[in-house]
Tab-separated table of C-alpha atoms in Angstrom:
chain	number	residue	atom	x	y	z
A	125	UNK	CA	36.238	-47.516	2.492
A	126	UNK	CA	36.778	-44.824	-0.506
A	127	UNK	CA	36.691	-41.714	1.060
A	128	UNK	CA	36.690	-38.438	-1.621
A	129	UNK	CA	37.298	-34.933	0.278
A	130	UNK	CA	36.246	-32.231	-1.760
A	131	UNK	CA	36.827	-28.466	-1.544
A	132	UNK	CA	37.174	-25.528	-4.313
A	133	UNK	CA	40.400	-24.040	-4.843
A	134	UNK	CA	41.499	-21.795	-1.936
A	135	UNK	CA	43.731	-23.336	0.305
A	136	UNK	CA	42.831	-22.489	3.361
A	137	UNK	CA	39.544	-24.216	3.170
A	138	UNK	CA	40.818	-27.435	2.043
A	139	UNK	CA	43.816	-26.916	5.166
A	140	UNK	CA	40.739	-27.662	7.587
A	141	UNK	CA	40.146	-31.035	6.333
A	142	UNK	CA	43.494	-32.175	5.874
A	143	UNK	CA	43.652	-33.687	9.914
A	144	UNK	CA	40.552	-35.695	8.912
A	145	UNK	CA	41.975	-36.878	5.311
A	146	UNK	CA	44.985	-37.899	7.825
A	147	UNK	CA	42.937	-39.775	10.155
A	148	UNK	CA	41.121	-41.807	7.607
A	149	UNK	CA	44.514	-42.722	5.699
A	150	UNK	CA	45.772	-43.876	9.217
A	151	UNK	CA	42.273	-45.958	9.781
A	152	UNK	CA	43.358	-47.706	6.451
A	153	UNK	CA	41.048	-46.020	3.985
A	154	UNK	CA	41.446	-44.978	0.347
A	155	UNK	CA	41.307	-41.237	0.257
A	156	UNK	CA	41.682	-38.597	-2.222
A	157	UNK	CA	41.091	-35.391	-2.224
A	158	UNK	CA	39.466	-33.371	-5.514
A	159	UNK	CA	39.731	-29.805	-6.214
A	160	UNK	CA	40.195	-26.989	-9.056
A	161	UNK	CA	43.537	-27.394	-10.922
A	162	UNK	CA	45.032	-24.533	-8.973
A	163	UNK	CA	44.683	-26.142	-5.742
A	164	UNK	CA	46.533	-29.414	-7.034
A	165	UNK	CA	50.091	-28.661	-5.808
A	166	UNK	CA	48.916	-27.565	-2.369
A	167	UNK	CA	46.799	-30.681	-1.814
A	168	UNK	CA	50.262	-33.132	-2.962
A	169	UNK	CA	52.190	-30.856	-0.308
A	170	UNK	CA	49.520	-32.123	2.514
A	171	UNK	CA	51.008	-36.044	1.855
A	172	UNK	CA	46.522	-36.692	0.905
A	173	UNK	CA	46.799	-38.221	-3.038
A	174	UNK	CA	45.035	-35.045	-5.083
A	175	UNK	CA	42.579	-35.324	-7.674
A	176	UNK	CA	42.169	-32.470	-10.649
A	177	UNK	CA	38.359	-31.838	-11.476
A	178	UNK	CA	36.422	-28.976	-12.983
A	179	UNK	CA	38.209	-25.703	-14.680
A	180	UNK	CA	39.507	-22.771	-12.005
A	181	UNK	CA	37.662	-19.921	-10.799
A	182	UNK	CA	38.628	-16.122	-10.543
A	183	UNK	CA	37.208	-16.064	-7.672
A	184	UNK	CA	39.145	-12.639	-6.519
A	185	UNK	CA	38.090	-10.821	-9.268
A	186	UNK	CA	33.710	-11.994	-8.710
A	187	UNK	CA	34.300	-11.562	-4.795
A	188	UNK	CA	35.952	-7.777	-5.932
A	189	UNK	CA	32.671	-7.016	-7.790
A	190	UNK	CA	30.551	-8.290	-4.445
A	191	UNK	CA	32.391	-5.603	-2.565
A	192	UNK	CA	30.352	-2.902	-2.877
A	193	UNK	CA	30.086	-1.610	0.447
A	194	UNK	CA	33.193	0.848	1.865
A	195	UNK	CA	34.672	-0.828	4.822
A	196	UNK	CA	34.227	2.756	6.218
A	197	UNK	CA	30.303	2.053	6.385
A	198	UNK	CA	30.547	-1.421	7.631
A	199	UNK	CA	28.145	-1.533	10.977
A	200	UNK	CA	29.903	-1.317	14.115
A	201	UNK	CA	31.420	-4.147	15.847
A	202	UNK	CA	28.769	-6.303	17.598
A	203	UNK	CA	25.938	-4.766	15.043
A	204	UNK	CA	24.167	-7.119	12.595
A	205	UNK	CA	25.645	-7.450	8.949
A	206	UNK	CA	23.516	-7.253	5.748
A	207	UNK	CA	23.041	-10.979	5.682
A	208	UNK	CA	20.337	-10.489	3.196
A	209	UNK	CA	23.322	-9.106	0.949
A	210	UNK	CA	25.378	-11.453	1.727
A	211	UNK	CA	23.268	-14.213	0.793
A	212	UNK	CA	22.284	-12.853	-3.083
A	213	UNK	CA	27.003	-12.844	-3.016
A	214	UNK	CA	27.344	-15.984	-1.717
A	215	UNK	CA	24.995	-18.212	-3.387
A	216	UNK	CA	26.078	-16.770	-6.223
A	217	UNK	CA	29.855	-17.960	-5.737
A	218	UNK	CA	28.559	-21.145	-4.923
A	219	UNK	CA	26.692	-21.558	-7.991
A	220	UNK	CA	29.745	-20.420	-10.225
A	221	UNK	CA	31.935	-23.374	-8.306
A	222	UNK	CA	29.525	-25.947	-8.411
A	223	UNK	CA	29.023	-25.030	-12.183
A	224	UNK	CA	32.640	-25.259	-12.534
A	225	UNK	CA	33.202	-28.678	-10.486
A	226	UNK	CA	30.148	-30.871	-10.769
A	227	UNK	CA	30.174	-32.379	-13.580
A	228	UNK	CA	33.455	-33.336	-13.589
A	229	UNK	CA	33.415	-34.115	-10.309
A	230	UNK	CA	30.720	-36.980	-10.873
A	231	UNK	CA	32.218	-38.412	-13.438
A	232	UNK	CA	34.683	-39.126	-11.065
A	233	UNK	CA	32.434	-40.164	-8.542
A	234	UNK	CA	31.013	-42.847	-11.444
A	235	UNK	CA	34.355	-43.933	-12.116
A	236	UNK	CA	36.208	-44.087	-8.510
A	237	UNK	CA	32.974	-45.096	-6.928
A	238	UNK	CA	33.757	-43.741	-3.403
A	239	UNK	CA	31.532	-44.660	0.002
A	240	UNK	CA	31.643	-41.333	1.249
A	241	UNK	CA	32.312	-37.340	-0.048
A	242	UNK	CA	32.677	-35.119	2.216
A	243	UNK	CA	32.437	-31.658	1.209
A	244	UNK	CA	33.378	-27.874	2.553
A	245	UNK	CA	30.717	-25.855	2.891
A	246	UNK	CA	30.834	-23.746	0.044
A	247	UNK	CA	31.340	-26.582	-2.799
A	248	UNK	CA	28.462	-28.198	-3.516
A	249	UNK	CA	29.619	-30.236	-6.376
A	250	UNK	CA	30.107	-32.859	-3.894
A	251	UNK	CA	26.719	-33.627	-2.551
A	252	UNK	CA	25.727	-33.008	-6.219
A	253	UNK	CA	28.145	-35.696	-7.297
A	254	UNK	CA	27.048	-37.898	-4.315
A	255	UNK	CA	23.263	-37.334	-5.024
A	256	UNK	CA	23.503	-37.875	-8.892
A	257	UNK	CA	25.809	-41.428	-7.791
A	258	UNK	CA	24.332	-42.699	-4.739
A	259	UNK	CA	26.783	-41.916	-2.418
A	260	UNK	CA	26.619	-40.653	1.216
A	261	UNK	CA	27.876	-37.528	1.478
A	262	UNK	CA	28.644	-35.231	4.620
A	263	UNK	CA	28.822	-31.480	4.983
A	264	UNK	CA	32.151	-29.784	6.708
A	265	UNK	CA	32.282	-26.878	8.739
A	266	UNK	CA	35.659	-25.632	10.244
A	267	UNK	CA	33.613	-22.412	12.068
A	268	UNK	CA	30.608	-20.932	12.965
A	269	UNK	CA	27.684	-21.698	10.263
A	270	UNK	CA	27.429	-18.725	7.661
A	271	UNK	CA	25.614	-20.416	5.331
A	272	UNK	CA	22.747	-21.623	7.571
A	273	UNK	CA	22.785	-17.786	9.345
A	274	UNK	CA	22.453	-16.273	6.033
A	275	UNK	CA	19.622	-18.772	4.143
A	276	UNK	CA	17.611	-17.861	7.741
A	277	UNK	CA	18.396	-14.457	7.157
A	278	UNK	CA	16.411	-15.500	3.622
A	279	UNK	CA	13.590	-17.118	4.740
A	280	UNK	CA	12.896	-13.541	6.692
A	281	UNK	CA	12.734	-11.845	3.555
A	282	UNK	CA	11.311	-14.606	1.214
A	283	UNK	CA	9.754	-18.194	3.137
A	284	UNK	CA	10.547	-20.665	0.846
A	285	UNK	CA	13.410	-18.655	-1.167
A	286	UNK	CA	16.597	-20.932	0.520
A	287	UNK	CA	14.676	-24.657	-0.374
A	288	UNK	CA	14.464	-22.667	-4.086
A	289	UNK	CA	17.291	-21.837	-4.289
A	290	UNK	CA	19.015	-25.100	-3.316
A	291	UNK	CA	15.957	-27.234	-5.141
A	292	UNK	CA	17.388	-25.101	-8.407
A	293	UNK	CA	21.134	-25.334	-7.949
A	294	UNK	CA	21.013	-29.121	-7.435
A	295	UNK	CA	18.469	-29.137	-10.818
A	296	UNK	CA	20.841	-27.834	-12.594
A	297	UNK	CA	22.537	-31.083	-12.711
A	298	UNK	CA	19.411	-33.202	-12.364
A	299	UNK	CA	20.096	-34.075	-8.806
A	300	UNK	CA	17.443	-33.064	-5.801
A	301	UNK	CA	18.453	-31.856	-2.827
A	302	UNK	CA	16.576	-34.610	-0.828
A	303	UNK	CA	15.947	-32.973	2.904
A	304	UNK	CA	17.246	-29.452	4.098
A	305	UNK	CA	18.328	-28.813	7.366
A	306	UNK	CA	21.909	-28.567	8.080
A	307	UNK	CA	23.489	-30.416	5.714
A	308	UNK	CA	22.226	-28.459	2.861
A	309	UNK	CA	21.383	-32.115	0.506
A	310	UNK	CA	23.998	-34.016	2.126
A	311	UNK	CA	23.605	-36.465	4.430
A	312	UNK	CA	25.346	-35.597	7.616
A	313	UNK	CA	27.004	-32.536	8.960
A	314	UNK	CA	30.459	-32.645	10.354
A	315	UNK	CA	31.453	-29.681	12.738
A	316	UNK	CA	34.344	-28.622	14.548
A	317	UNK	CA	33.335	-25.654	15.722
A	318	UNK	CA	33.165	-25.176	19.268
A	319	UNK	CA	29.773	-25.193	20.538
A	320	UNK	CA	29.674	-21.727	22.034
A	321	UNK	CA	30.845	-20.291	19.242
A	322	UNK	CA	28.653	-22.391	16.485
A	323	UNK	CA	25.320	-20.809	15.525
A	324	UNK	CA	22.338	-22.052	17.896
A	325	UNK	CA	20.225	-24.933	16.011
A	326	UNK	CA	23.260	-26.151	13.837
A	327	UNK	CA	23.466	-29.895	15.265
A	328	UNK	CA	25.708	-32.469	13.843
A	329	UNK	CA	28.529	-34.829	14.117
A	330	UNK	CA	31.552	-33.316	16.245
A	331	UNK	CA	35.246	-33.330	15.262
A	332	UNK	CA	38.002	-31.263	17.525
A	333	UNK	CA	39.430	-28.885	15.038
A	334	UNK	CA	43.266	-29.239	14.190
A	335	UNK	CA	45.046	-26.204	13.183
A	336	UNK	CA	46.609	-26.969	9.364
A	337	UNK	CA	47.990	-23.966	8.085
A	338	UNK	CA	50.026	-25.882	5.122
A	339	UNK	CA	53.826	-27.044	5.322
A	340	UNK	CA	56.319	-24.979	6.753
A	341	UNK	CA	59.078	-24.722	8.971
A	342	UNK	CA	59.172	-23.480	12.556
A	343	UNK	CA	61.752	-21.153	13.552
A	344	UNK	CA	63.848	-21.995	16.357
A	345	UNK	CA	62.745	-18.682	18.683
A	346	UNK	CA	58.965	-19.974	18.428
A	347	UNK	CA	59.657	-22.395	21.057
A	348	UNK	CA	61.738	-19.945	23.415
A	349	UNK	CA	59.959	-18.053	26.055
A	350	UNK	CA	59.317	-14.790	24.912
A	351	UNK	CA	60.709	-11.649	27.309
A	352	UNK	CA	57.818	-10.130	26.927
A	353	UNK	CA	54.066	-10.927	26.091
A	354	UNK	CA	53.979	-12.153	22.333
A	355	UNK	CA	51.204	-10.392	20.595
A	356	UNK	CA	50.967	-12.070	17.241
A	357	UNK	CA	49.275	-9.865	14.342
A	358	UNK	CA	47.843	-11.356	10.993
A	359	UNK	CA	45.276	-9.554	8.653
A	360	UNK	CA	45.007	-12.509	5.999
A	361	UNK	CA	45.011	-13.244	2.167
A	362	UNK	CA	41.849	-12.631	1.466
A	363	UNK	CA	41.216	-8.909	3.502
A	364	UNK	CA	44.549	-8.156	1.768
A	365	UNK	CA	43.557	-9.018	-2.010
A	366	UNK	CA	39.941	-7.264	-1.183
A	367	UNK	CA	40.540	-4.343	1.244
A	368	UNK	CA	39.203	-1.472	0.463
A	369	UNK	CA	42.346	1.313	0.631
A	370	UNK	CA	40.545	2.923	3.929
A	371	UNK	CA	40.432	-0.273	5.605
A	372	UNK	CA	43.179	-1.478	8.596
A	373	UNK	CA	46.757	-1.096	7.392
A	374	UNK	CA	49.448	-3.362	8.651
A	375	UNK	CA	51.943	-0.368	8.934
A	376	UNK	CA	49.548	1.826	10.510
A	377	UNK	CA	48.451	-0.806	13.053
A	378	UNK	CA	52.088	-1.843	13.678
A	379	UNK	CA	53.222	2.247	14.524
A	380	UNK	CA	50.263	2.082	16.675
A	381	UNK	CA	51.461	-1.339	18.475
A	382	UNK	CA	55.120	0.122	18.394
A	383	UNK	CA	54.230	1.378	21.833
A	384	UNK	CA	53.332	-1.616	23.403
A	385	UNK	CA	54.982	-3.458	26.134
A	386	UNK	CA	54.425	-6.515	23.835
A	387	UNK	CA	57.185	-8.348	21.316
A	388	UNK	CA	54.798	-7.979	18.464
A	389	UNK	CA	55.140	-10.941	15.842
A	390	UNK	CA	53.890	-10.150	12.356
A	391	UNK	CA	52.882	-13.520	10.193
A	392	UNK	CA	52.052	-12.886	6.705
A	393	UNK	CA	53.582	-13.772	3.447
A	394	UNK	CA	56.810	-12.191	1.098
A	395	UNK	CA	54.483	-9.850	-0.525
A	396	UNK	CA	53.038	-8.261	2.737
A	397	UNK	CA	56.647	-7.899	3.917
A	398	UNK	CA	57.337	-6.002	0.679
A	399	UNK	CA	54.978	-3.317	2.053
A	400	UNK	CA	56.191	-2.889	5.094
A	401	UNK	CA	59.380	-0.454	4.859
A	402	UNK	CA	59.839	-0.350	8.348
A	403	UNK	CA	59.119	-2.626	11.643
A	404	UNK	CA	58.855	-1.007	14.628
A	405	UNK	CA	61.842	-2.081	17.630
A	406	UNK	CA	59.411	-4.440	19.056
A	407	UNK	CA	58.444	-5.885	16.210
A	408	UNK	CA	59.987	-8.745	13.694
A	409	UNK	CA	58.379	-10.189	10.628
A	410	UNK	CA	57.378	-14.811	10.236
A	411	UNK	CA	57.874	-14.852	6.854
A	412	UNK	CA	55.833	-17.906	5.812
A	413	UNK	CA	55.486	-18.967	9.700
A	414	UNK	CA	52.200	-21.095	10.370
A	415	UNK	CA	50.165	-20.118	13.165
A	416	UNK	CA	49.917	-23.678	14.495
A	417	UNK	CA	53.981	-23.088	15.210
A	418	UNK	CA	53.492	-19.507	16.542
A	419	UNK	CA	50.443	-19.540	18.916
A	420	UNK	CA	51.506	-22.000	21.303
A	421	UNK	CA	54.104	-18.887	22.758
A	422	UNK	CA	51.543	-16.109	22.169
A	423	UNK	CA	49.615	-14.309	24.770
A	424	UNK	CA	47.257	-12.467	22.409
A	425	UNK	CA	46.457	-12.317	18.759
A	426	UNK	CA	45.441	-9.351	16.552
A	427	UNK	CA	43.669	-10.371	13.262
A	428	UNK	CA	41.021	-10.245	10.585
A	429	UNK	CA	38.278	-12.341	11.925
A	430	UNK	CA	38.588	-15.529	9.465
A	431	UNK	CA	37.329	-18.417	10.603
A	432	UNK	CA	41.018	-20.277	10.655
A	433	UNK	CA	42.720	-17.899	12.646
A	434	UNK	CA	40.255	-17.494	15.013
A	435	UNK	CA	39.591	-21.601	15.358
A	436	UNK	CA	43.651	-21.666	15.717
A	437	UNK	CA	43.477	-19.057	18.224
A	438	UNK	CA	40.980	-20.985	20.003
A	439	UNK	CA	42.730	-24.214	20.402
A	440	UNK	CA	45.985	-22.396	21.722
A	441	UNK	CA	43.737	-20.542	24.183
A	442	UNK	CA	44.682	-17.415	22.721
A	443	UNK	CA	42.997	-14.127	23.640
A	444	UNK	CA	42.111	-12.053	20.311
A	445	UNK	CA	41.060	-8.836	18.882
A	446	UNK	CA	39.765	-9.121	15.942
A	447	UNK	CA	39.400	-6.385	13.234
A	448	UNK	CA	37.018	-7.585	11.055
A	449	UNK	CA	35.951	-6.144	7.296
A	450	UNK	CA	34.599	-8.311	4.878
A	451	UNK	CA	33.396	-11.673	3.499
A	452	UNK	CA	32.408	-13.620	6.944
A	453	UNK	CA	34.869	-11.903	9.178
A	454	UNK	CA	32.223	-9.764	10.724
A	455	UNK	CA	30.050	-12.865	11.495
A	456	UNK	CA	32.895	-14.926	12.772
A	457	UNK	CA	33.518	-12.076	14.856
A	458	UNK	CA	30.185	-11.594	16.505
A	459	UNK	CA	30.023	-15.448	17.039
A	460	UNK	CA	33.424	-15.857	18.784
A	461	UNK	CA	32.144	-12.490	21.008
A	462	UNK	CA	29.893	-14.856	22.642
A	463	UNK	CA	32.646	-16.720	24.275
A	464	UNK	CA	34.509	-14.094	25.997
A	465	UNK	CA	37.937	-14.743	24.179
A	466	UNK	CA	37.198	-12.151	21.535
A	467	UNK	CA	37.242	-8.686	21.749
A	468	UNK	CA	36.021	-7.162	18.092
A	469	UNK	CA	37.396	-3.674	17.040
A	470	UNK	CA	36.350	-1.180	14.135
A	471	UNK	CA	38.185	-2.090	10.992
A	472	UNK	CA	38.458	1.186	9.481
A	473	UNK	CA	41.428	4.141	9.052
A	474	UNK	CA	41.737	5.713	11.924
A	475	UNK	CA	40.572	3.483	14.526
A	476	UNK	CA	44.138	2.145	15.185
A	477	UNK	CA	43.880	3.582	18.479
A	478	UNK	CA	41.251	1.180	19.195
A	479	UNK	CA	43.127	-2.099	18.540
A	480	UNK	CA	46.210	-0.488	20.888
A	481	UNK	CA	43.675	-0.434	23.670
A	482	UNK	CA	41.623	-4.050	22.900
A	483	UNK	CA	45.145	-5.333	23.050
A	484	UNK	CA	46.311	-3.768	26.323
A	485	UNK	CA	42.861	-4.806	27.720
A	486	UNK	CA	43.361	-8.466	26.887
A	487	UNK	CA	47.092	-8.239	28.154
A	488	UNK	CA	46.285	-6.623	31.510
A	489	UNK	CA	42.771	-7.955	32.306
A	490	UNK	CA	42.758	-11.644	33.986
A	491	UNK	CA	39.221	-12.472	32.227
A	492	UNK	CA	40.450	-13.063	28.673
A	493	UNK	CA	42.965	-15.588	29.417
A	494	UNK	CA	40.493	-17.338	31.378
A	495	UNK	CA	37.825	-17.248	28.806
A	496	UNK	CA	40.561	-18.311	26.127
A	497	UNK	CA	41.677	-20.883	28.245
A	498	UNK	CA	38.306	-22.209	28.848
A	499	UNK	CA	37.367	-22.139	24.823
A	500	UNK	CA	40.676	-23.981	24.308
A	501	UNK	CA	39.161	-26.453	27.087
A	502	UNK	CA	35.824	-26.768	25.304
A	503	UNK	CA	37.784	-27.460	21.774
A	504	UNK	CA	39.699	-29.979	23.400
A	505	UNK	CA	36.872	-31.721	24.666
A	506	UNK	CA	35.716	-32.560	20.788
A	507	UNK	CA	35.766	-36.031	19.692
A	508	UNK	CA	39.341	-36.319	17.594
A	509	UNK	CA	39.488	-36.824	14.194
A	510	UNK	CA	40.224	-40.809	14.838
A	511	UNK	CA	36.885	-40.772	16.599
A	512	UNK	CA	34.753	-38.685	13.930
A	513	UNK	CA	36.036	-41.257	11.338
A	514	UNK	CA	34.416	-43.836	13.302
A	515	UNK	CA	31.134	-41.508	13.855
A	516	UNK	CA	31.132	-40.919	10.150
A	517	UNK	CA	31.387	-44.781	9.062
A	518	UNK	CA	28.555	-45.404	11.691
A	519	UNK	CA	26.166	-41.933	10.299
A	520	UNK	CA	26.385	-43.259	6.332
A	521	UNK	CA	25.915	-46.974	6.892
């Protein structure tokens, strides 16, 4: 089989379905994987053939404009976001990517002629592409189901405004939608999402997530016991490009850590080193250090609330507090909650204090390493990505 993965260009989206572009290589299919220019380089570094399509996005700069809330006035932690808001923002990024992918995208389709796209969640110029060519197409989620929670959160407000909306984004091309449900127009859903994390109703295909976190190389302490517990603290790319300036700081959360018995490990990138001046005794910096080489020797995790961190998180069994601002952090957040793993925190100046205590909670109290444990458990009872290419071939026949 010809099997096209698909996903606009931010990396750590397409990182989630790099095990399963693996899998079907090693199964002895064709794949290639198409993206935004910008996201060429970092697709060749996964080993998975890229393909350019479409023209790039700014997406920092539209998401910037979305922001219009202060993180300061965010609801508390376990409160219910504006989904309604976050709807009218995110269908509106979608559109922009689809309008900047499709039609390239299914010219390729025409010309490649693939069996099956499958397609992250937010770019639907693949089941565009796969309506518009006759090809089978199947939707990928690497965490709980934002889409679905906000176009319910949609129907409350306006019945019939999410089968509009999608009816007019796939008429933009001259494609239909064909049935809604899950896959959004595509034909099946693939989900690695644990299931007591994932959004009730959201049924598909299962596939164990594999943390991806790009190439890199492992440091030779990652794999030597730590003297103390090994608190690992990340905010993220995205709540760094988008914070607002009263949001978390990573120096102001690391002073407040700097008390902890803990051997604090901060994972981040040259630039968010640059801003830190000075790292507390307990502390050191993992300069470019993936989490799937880190978590294995952690016994907690501080962090934004993105859906890769906390899926990596879960299959380490990881206890985490998670500080969560924008985008679908707070959602990710609430979901994870459920599972008793997750302790969520206010992500605002000044609340500091309340991540020291969540993470002297998690270190000291026997039930989050149990409930971690048990979510890593429930991940690894998934079907593996050999076994969801062989449910996939099966679903699209």
């Amino acid at each position: 089989m010809r099997i096209l993965l698909t996903s606009w260009a931010w990396a750590t989206h397409m990182y989630h379905m790099v095990p399963l572009g693996w899998a079907f290589c090693a199964a002895g299919h064709e794949v290639r994987v198409a993206s935004q220019p910008a996201l060429v380089e970092a697709i060749r570094s996964t080993g998975l053939t890229a393909v350019a399509v479409g023209e790039d996005v700014d997406f920092l700069s539209a998401r910037a404009r979305d922001r219009v809330q202060p993180v300061d006035q965010l609801p508390p932690p376990g409160s219910v976001p504006d989904y309604r808001r976050m709807w009218r923002n995110t269908t509106t990024r979608i559109t922009d990517l689809a309008d900047a992918m499709a039609p390239d995208l299914t010219d390729f389709c025409r010309a490649w002629r693939p069996d099956l796209v499958v397609w992250d969640w937010m770019t639907f110029g693949g089941p565009i592409a796969a309506r518009l060519t006759g090809v089978p197409s199947a939707r990928f989620l690497y965490g709980p189901d934002l889409l679905t929670r906000l176009g319910r959160a949609a129907e409350e407000a306006d019945p019939g405004g999410r089968d509009r909306w999608l009816s007019d984004l796939y008429g933009r091309f001259g494609a239909e939608p064909g049935g809604a449900g899950a896959e959004w127009g595509g034909t099946a859903l693939l989900d690695t999402c644990p299931p007591s994390a994932q959004l009730p109703g959201v049924d598909g295909l299962r596939m164990r997530y594999i943390p991806y976190n790009g190439p890199a190389e492992a440091p030779r302490w990652t794999v030597e016991p730590p003297r103390r517990p090994r608190v690992c603290v990340t905010m993220g790319l995205l709540t760094r490009n988008l914070r607002n300036q009263d949001s978390v700081l990573l120096p102001e959360l690391l002073r407040e850590l700097s008390g902890a018995d803990a051997e604090v490990v901060v994972a981040g990138t040259p630039a968010q080193r640059a801003e830190l001046t000075d790292l507390p005794a307990n502390a050191r910096f993992a300069e470019l250090v993936p989490l799937h080489a880190l978590l294995g020797g952690c016994s907690a995790i501080v962090h934004q609330g993105g859906a890769g961190t906390a899926m990596s998180a879960a299959y380490y069994g990881v206890p985490q507090v998670v500080a969560a601002a924008i985008a679908d952090q707070p959602f990710n957040a609430e979901r994870f909650a459920h599972t008793g793993a997750v302790v969520p925190v206010p992500a605002v100046a000044g609340s500091e204090g309340a991540v020291r205590a969540a993470v002297d909670e998690v270190l000291t109290k026997p039930q989050y390493p149990a409930a971690a444990r048990a979510l890593r458990d429930e991940v690894m009872a998934q079907p593996s990505p050999a076994a969801a290419v062989e449910a996939l071939r099966e679903a699209v026949r």
